[in-house]
C-alpha positions as a printed Julia matrix, in Angstrom:
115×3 Matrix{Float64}:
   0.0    0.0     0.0
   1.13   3.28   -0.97
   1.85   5.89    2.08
   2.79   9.35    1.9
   5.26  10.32    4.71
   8.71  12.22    5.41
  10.93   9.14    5.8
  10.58   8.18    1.77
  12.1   10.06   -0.68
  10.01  11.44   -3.77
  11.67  11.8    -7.06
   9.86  13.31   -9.93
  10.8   12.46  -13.29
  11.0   15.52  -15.13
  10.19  14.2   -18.67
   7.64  12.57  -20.94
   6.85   9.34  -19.67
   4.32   6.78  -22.14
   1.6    5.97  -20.01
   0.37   2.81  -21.57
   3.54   1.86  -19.41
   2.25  -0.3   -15.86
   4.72  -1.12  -13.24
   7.53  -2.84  -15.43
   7.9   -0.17  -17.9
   8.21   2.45  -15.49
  10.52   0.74  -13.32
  12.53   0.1   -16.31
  12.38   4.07  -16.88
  13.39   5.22  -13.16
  16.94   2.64  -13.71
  17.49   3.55  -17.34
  16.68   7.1   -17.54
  16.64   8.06  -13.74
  19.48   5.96  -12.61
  18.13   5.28   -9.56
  17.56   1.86   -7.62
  13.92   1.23   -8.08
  13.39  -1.18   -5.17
  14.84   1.19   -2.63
  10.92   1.83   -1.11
  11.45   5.38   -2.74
   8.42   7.05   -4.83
   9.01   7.86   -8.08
   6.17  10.39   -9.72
   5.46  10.65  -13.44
   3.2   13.29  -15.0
   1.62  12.89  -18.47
   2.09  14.82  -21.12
  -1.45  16.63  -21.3
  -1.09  17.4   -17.27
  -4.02  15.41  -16.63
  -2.57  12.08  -14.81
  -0.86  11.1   -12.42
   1.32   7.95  -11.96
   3.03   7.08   -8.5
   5.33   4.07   -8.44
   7.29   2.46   -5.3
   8.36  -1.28   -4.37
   6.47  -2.35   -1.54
   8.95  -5.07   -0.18
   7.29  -7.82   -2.08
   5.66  -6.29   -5.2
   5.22  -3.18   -7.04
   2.39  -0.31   -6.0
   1.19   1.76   -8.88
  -1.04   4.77   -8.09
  -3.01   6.44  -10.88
  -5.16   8.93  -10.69
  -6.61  11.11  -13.58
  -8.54  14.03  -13.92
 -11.38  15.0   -15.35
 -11.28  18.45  -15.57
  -7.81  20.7   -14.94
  -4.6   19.74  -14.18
  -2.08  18.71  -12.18
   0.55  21.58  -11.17
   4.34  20.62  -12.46
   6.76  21.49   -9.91
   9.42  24.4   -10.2
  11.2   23.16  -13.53
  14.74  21.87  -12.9
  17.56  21.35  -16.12
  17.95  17.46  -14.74
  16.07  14.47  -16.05
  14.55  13.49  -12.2
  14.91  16.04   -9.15
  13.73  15.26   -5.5
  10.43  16.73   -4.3
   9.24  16.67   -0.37
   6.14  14.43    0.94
   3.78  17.54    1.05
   4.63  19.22   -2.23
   3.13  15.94   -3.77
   0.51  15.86   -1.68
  -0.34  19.76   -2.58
   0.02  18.53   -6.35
  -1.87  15.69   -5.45
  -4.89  18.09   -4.05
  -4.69  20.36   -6.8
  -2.39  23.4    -5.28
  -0.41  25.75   -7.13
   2.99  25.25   -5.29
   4.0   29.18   -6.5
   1.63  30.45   -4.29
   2.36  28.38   -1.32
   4.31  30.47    1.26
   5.8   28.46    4.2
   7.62  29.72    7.36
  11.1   29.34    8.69
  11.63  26.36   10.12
  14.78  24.8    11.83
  15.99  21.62   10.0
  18.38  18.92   11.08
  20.9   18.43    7.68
């Protein structure tokens, strides 16, 4: 089952993805493309090419968990453009992409973080 929480890291892949692809495809995409490990229990986000769906894949210790959700009106928001293939994105950006949030207007406080 898929959770959304701060101790998995959430990598959005910043390119056109087919979506006729399930679980294999796209795993084959995140080590080909992304070069990351696919069955590190991270979450790897794809967004189609119209904006309108939503992919979410991560290995759940004994089998792949594909999320898919599409829309049927609007768009999903894209986050902050980056120049690399895949870029990291926090737990509640996706879920404010997930709820239909434009992440530019957003505004957070300073907070302390542990690096």
């Amino acid at each position: 089952m898929l959770h959304l929480n701060t101790t998995c890291r959430y990598f959005y892949y910043n390119g056109t993805a087919d979506f006729r692809k399930g679980a294999y495809g796209l795993s084959g995409l995140v080590r080909n493309e992304m070069q990351q490990d696919v069955l590190s229990g991270d979450v790897f986000i794809f967004i189609g090419r119209r904006g309108n769906k939503i992919k979410l894949l991560q290995w759940d210790s004994d089998g792949f968990a594909l999320y898919e959700k599409g829309l049927e009106q609007g768009t999903f928001e894209r986050p902050p453009a980056s120049h690399n293939r895949h870029f990291c994105i926090t737990s509640q950006q996706l879920q404010f992409i997930l709820q239909g949030v434009i992440l530019k207007t957003v505004r957070q406080k300073i907070r302390f973080t542990c690096q």
